[in-house]
mmCIF file of C-alpha atoms and ligand atoms in Angstrom:
data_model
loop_
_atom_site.group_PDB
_atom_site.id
_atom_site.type_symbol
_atom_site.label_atom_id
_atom_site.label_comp_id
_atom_site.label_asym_id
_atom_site.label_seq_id
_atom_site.Cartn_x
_atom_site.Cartn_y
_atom_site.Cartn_z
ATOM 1 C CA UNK A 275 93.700 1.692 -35.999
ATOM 2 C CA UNK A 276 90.383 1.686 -34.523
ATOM 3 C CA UNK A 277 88.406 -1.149 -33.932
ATOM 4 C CA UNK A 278 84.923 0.137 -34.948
ATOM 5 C CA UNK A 279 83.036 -3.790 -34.032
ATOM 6 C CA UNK A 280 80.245 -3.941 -31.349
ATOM 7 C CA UNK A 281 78.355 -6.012 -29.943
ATOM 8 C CA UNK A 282 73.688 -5.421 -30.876
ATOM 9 C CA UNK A 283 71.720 -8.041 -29.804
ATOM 10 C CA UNK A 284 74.306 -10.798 -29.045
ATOM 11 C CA UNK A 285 75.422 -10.132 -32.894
ATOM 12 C CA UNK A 286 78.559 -9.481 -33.677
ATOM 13 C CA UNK A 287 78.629 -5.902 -36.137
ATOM 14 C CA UNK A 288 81.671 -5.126 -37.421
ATOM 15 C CA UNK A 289 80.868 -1.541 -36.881
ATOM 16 C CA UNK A 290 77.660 0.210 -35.564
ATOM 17 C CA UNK A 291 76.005 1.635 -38.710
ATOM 18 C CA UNK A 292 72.898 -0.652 -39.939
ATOM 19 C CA UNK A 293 71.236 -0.417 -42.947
ATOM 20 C CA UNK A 294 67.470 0.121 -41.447
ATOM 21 C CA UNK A 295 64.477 -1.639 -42.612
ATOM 22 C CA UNK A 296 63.189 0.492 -45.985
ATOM 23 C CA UNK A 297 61.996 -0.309 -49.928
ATOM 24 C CA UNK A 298 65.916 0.029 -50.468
ATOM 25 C CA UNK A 299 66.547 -3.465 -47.857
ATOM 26 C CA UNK A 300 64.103 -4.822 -50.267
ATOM 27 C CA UNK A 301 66.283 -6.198 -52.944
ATOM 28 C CA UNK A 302 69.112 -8.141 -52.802
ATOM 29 C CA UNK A 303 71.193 -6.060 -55.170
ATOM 30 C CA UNK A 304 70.876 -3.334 -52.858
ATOM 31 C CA UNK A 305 71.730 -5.791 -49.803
ATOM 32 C CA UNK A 306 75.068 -6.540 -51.425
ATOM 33 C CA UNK A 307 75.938 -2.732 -52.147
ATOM 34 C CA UNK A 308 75.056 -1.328 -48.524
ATOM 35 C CA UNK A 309 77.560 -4.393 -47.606
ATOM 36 C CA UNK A 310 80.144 -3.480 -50.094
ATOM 37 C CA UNK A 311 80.001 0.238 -48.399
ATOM 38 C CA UNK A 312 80.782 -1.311 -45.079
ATOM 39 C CA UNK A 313 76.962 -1.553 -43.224
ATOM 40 C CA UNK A 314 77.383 -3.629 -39.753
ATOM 41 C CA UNK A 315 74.488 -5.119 -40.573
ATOM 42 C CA UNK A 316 71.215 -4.851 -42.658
ATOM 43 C CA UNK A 317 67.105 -5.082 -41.104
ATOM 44 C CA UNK A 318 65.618 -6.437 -44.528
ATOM 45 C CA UNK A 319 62.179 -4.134 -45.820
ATOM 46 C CA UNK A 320 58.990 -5.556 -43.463
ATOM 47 C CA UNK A 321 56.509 -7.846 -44.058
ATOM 48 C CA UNK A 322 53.354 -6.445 -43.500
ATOM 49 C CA UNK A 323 50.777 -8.127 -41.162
ATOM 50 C CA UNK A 324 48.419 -5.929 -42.756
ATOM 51 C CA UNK A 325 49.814 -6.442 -46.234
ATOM 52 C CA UNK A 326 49.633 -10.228 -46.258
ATOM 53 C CA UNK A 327 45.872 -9.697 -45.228
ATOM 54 C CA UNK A 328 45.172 -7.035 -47.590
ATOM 55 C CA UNK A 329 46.333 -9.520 -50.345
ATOM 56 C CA UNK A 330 44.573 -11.743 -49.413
ATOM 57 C CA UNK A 331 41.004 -10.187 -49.388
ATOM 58 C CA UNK A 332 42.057 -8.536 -52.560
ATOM 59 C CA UNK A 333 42.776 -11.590 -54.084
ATOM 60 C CA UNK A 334 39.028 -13.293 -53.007
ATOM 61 C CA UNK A 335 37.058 -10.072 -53.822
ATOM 62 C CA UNK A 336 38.459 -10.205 -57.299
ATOM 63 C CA UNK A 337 36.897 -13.238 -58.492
ATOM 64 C CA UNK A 338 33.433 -12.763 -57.267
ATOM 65 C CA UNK A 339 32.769 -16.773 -58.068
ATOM 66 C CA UNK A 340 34.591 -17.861 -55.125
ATOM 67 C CA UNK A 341 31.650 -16.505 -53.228
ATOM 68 C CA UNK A 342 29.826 -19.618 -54.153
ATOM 69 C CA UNK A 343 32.379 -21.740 -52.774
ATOM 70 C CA UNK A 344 33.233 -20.643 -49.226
ATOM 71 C CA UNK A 345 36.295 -23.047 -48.803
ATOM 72 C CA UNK A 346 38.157 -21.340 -51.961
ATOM 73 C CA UNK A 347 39.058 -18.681 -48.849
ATOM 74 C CA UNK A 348 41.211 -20.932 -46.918
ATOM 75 C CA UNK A 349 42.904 -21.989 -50.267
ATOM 76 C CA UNK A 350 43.221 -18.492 -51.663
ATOM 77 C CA UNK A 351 44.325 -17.375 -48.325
ATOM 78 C CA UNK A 352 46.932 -19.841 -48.062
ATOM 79 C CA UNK A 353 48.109 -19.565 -51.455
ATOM 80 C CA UNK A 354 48.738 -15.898 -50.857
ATOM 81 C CA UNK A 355 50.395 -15.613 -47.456
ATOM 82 C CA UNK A 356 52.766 -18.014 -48.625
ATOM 83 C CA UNK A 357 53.105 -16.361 -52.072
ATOM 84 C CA UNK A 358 54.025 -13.586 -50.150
ATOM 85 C CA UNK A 359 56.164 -15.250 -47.282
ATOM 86 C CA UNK A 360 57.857 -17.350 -49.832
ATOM 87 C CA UNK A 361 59.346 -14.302 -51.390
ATOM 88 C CA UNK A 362 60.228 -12.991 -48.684
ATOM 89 C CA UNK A 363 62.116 -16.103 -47.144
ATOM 90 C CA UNK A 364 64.013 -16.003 -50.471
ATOM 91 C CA UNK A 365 64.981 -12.526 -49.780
ATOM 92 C CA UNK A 366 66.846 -14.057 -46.455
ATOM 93 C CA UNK A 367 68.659 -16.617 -48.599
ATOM 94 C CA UNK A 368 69.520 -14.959 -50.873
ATOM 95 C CA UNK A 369 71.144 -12.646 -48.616
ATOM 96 C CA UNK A 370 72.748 -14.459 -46.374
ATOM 97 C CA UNK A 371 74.352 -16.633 -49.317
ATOM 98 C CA UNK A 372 75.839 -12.930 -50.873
ATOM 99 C CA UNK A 373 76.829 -10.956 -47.579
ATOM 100 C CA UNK A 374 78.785 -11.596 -44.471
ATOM 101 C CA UNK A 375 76.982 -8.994 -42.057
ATOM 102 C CA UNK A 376 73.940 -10.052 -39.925
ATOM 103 C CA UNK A 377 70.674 -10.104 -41.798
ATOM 104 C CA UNK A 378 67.951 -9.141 -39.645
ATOM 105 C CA UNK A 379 63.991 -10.077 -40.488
ATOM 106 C CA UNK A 380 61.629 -7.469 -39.662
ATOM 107 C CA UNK A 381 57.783 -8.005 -39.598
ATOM 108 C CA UNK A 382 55.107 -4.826 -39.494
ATOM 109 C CA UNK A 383 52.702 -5.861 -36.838
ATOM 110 C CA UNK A 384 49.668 -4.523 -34.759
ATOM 111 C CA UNK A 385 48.558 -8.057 -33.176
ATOM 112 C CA UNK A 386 49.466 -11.486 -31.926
ATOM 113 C CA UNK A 387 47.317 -13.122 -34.559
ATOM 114 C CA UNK A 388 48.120 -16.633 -36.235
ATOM 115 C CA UNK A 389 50.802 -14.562 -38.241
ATOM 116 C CA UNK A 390 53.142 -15.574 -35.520
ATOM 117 C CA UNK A 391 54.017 -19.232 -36.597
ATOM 118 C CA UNK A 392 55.723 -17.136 -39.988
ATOM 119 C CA UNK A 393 58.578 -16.033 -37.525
ATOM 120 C CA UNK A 394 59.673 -19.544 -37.607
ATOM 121 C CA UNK A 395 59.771 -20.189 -41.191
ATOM 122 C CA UNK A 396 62.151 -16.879 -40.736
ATOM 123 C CA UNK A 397 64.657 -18.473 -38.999
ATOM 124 C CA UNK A 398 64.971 -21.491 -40.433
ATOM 125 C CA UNK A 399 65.413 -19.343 -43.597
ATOM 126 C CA UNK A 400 68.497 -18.111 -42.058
ATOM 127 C CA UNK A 401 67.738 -14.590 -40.396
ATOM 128 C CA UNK A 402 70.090 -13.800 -37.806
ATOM 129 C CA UNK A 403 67.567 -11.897 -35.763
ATOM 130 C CA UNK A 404 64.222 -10.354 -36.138
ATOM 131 C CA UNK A 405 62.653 -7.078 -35.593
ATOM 132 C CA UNK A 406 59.086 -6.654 -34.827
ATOM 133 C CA UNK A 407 58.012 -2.942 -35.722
ATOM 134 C CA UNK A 408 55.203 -2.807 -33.410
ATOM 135 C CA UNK A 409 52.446 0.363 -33.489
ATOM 136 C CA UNK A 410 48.874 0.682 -32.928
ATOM 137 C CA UNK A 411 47.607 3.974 -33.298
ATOM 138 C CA UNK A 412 45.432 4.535 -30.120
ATOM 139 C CA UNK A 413 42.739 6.459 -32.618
ATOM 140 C CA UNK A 414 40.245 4.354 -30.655
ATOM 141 C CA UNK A 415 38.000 6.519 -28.090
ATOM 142 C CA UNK A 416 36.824 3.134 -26.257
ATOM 143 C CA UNK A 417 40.072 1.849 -25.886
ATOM 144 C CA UNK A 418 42.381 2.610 -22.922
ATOM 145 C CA UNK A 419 46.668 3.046 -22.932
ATOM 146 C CA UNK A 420 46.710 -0.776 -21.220
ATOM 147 C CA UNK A 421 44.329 -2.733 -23.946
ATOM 148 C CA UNK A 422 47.315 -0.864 -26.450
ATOM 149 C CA UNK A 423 49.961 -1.740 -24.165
ATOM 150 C CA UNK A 424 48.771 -5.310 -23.547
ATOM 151 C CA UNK A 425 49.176 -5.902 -27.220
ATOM 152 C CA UNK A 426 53.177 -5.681 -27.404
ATOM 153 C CA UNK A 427 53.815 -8.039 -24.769
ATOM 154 C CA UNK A 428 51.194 -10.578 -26.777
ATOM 155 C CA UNK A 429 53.369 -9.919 -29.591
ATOM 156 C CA UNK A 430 56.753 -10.412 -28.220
ATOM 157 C CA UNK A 431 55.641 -13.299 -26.223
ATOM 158 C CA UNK A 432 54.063 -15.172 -29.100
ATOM 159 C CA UNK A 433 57.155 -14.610 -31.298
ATOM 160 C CA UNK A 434 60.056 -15.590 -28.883
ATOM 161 C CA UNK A 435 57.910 -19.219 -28.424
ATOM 162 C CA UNK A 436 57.976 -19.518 -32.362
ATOM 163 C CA UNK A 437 62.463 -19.027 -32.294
ATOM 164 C CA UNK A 438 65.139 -19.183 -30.793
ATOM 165 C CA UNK A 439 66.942 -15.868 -32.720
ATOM 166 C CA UNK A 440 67.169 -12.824 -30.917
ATOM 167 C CA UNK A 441 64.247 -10.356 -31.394
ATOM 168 C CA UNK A 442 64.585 -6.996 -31.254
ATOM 169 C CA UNK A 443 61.194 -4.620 -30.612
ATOM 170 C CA UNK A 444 60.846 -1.173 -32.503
ATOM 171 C CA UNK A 445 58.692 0.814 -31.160
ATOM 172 C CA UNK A 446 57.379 4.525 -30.982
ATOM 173 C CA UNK A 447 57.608 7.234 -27.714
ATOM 174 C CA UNK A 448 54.089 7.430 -28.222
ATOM 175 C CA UNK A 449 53.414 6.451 -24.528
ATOM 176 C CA UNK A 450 52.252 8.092 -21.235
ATOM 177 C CA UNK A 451 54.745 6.176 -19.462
ATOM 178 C CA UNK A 452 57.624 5.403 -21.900
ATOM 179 C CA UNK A 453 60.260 4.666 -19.557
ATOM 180 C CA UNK A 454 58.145 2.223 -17.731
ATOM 181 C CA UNK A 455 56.792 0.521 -20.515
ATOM 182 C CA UNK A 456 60.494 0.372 -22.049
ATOM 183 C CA UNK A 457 61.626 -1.379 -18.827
ATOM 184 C CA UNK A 458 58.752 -4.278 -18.491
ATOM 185 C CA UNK A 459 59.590 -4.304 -23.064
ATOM 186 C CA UNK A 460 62.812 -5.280 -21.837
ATOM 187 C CA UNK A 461 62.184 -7.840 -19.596
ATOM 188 C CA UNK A 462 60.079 -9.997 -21.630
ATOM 189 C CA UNK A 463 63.704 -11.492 -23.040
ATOM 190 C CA UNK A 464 63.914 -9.969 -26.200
ATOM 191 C CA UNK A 465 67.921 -8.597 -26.752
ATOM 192 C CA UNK A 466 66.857 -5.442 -28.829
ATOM 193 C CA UNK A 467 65.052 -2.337 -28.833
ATOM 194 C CA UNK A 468 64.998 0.519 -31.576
ATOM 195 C CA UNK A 469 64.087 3.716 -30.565
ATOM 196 C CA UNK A 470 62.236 5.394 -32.145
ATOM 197 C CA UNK A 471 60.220 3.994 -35.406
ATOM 198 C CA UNK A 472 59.563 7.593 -37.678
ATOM 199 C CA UNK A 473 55.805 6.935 -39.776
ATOM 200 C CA UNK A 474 54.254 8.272 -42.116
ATOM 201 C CA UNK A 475 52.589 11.215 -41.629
ATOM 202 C CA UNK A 476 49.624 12.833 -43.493
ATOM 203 C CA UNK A 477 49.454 16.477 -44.578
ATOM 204 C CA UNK A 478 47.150 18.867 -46.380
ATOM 205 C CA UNK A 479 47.403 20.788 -49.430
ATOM 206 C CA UNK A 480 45.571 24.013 -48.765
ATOM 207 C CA UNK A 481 44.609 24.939 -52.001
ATOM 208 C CA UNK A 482 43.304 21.339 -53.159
ATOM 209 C CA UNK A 483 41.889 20.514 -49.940
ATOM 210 C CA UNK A 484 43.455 17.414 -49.964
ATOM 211 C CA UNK A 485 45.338 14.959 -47.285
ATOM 212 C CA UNK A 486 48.833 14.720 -48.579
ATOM 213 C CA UNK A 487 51.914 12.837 -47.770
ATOM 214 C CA UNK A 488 53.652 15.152 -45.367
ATOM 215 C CA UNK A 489 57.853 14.709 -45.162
ATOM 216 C CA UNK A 490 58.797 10.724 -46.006
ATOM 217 C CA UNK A 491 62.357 11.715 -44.918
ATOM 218 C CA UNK A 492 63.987 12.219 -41.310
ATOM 219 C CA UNK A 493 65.896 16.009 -41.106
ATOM 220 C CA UNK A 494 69.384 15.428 -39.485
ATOM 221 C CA UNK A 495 67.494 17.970 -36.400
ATOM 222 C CA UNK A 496 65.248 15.432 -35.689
ATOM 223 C CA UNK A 497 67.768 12.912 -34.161
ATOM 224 C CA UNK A 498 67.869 14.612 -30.659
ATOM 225 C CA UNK A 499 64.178 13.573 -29.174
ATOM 226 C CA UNK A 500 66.149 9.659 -30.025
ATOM 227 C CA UNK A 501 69.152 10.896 -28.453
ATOM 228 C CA UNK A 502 67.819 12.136 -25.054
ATOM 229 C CA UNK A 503 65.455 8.724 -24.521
ATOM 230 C CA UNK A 504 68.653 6.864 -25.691
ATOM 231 C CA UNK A 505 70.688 8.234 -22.652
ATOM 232 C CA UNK A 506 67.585 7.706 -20.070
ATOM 233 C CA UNK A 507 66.873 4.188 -20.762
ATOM 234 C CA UNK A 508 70.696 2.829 -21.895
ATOM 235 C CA UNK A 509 71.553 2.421 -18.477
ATOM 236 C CA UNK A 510 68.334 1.022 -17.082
ATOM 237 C CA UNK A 511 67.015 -1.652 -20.215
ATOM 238 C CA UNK A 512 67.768 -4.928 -19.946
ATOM 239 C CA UNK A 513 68.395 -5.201 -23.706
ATOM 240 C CA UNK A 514 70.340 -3.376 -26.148
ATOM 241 C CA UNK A 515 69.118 -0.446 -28.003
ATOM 242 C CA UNK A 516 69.507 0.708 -31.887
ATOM 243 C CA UNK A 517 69.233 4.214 -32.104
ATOM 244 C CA UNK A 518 67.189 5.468 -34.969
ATOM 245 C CA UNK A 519 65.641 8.550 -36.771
ATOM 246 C CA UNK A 520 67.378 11.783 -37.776
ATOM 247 C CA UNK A 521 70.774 9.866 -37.787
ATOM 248 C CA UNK A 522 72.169 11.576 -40.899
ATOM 249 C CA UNK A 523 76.199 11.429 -40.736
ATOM 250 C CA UNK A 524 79.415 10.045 -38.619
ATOM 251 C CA UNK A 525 78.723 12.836 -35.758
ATOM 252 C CA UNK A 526 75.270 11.768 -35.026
ATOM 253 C CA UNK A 527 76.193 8.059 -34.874
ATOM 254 C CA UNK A 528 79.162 8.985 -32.091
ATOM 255 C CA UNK A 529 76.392 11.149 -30.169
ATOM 256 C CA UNK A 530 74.195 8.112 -30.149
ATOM 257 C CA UNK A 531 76.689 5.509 -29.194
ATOM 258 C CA UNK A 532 78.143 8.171 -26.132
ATOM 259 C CA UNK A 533 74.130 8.157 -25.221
ATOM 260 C CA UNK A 534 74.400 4.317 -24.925
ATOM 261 C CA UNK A 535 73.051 2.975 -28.234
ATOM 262 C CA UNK A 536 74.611 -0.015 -29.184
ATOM 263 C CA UNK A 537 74.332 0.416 -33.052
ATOM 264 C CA UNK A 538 72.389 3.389 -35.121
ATOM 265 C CA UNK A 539 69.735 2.375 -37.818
ATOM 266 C CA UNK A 540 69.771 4.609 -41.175
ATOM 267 C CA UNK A 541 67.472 4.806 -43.735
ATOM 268 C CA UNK A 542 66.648 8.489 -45.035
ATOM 269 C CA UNK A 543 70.118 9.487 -45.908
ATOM 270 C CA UNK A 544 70.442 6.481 -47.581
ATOM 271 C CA UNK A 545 67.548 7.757 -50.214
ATOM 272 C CA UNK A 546 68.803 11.316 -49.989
ATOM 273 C CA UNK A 547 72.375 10.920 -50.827
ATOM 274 C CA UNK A 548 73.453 7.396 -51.622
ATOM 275 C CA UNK A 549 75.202 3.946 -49.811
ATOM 276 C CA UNK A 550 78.357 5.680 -49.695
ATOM 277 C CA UNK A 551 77.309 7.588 -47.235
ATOM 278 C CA UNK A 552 77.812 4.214 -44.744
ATOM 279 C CA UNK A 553 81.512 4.393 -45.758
ATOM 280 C CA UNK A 554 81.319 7.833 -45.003
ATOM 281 C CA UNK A 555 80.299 7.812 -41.960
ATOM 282 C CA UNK A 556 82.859 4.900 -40.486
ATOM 283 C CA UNK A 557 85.622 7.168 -41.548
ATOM 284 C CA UNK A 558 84.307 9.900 -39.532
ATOM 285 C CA UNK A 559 83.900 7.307 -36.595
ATOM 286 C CA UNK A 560 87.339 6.528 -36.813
ATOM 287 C CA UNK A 561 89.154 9.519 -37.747
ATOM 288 C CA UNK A 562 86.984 10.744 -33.856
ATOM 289 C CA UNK A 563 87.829 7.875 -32.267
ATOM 290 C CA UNK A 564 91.712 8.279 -33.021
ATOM 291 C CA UNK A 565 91.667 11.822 -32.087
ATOM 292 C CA UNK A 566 90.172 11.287 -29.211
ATOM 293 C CA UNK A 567 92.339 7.970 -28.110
ATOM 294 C CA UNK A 568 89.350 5.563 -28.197
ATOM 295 C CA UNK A 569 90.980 2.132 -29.290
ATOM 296 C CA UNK A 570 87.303 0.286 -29.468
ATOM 297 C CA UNK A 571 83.897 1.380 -29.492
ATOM 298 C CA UNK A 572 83.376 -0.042 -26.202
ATOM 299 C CA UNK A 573 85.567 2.306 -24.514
ATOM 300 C CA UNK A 574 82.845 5.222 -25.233
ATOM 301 C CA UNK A 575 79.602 3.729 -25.657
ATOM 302 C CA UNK A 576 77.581 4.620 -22.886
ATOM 303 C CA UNK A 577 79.914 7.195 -21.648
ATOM 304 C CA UNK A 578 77.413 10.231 -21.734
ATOM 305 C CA UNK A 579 74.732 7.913 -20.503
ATOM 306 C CA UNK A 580 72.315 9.578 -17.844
ATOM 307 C CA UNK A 581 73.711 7.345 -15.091
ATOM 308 C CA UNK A 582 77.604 8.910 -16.669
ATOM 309 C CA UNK A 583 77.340 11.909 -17.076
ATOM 310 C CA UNK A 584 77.698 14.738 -14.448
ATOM 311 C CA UNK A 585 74.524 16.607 -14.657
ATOM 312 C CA UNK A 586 71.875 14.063 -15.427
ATOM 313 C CA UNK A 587 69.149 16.591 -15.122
ATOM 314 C CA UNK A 588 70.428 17.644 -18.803
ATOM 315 C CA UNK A 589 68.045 15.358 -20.309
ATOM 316 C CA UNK A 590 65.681 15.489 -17.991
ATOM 317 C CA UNK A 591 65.074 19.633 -19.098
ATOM 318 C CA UNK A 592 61.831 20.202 -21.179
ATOM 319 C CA UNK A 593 60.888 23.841 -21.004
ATOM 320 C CA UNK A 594 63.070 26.523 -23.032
ATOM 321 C CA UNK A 595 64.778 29.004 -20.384
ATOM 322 C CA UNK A 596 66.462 31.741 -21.240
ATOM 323 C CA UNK A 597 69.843 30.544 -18.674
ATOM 324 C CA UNK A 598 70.423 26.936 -20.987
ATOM 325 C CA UNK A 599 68.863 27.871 -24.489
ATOM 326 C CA UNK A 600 70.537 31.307 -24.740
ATOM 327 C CA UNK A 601 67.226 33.007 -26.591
ATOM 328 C CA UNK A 602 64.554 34.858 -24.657
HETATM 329 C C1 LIG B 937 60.729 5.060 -47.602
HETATM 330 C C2 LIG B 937 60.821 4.422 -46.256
HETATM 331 C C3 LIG B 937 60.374 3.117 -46.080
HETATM 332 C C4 LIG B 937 60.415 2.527 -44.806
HETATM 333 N N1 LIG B 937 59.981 1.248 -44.652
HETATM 334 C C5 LIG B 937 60.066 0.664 -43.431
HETATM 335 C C6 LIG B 937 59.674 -0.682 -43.238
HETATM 336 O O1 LIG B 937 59.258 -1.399 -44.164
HETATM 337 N N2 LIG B 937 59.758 -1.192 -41.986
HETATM 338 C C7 LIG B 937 60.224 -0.486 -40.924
HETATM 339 O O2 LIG B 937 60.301 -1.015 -39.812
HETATM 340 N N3 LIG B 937 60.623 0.804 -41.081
HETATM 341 C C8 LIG B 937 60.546 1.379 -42.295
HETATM 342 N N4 LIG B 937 60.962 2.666 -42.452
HETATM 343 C C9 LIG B 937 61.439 3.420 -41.257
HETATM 344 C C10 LIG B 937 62.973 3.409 -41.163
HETATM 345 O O3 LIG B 937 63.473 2.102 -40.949
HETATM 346 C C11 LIG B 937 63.451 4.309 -40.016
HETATM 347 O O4 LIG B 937 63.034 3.772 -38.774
HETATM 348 C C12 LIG B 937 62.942 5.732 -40.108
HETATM 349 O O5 LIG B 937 62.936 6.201 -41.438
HETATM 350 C C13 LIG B 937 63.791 6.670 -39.262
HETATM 351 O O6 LIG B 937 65.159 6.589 -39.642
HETATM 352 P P1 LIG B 937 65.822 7.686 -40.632
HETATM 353 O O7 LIG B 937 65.691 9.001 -39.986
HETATM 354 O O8 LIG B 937 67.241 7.239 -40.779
HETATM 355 O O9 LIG B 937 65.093 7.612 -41.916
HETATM 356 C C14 LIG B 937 60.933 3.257 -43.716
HETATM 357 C C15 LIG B 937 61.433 4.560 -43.925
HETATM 358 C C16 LIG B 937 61.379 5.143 -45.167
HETATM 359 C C17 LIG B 937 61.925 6.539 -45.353
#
């Protein structure tokens, strides 16, 4: 039978699918069940930089008193971010003391602030590995691509002096030059990179003139823009990659791994149609990989990698023409 194990960030998966970082990581219910339906591994929900602040200056602006006594901040502020942390190192526990698999950390971050020293407390809470979900939205007219740029090596930098775990960047192709920046990513010693992160995006309602929520789910279309930076960079990174977004069922996860990804993240189908879909999708993995004589997941991984395969210039095609997408 197939052996469906690999190898994502010097952790051992016993098969490629991870349970991505959502509300439904959140709980450790849910932790056990995407375990019982056979996840690799599981990226716990984020903790927010931006939350743990919010909390805090909610917290102080509450109780209007404390104005009177400046050093209640430091208190409240302490009180909170470790309300807050102290939960969350729970979480990690909690689920390392129910489930076998890898349990990876993940922190929501836009700066190298004191927040840092947390990613500690992580691993000595028992977190395999941690992912740093890492974007600043360049909204800023003053600000150039490098002062951006400058701010995920901080990040990275500041984190891998805090532990010893591997830590694994997820980021967003929202860069000029992505397979540059990818590269130098790489190179600061961290041993993964997601690609891509999928956000929230506003919409409007035309009739209410109001910004909505636009989709909150990934279509199954939207994995290729992954799949096509997952076959440029797989062979040039020097870390491994988890493909994510759009990853919606067995097929995608086998396109992804030929690309080079070393493990696929999932999260929307998940919410759309249920855990079992993880079980689902190993069968698939197997029932291909027998068919087509694959005895491990190493013997394909990376085999339709841009360095593999025998026209290269495949993903390197942008414009429509009528000779490859057969429609004038
Ligand atoms: C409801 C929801 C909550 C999410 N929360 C987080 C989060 O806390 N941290 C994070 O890094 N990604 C979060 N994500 C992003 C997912 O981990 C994933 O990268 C993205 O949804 C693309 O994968 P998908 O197409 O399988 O959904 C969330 C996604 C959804 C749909």
């Amino acid at each position: 039978m197939a052996d469906l194990s690999t190898s994502y960030m010097g952790l051992s998966l016993r098969n490629p699918i991870i349970a991505g970082s959502s509300g439904l990581t959140g709980s450790v219910e849910n932790i056990e069940k995407v375990h019982k339906q056979g996840a690799g591994a599981v990226v716990l929900k984020s903790l927010f930089e931006e939350q743990i602040n919010q909390a805090v200056s909610k917290t102080f602006n509450q109780n209007e008193n404390n104005l009177a006594y400046p050093e209640a901040l430091d208190y409240i502020s302490h009180y909170t971010r470790h309300n807050d942390l102290d939960n969350y190192l729970n979480l990690i526990r909690e689920a390392k003391n129910k489930v076998d698999i890898p349990v990876i950390a993940s922190i929501n971050c836009v700066s190298a602030s004191e927040w840092v020293t947390f990613a500690k407390n992580i691993q000595d809470a028992g977190a395999d590995a941690i992912e740093l979900n890492i974007f600043i939205l360049p909204s800023d007219p003053r600000r150039k691509s490098e002062f951006h740029e400058q701010v995920y090596f901080e990040i990275l930098q500041s984190v891998m002096r805090q532990v010893k775990i591997p830590v694994a960047a997820k980021i967003s192709y929202y860069f000029s030059g992505l397979t540059n920046m990818a590269l130098q990513l790489s190179w600061t010693g961290i041993k993964g990179m997601v690609l891509f992160n999928r956000f929230y995006s506003p919409d409007i309602d035309i009739d209410k003139f109001e910004v909505t929520t636009g989709n909150v789910f990934s279509a199954p279309g939207e994995n290729t823009l992954t799949l096509r930076w997952v076959a440029l960079l797989s062979d040039k990174i020097q870390c491994d990659i988890a493909a994510s977004t759009g990853i919606h069922d067995g097929k995608s996860v086998i396109k992804q791994l030929l690309a080079g990804a070393k493990a696929v993240q999932v999260a929307s189908v998940l919410y759309q149609k249920g855990f079992e879909q993880i079980g689902l999708m190993t069968k698939d993995i197997e029932k291909w990989m027998d068919k087509h004589q694959f005895a491990t997941t190493r013997d394909f991984i990376g085999k339709m990698s841009y360095k593999e395969v025998e026209n290269p210039a495949a993903y390197e095609r942008v414009q429509f023409m009528k000779h490859f997408a057969g429609i004038e």
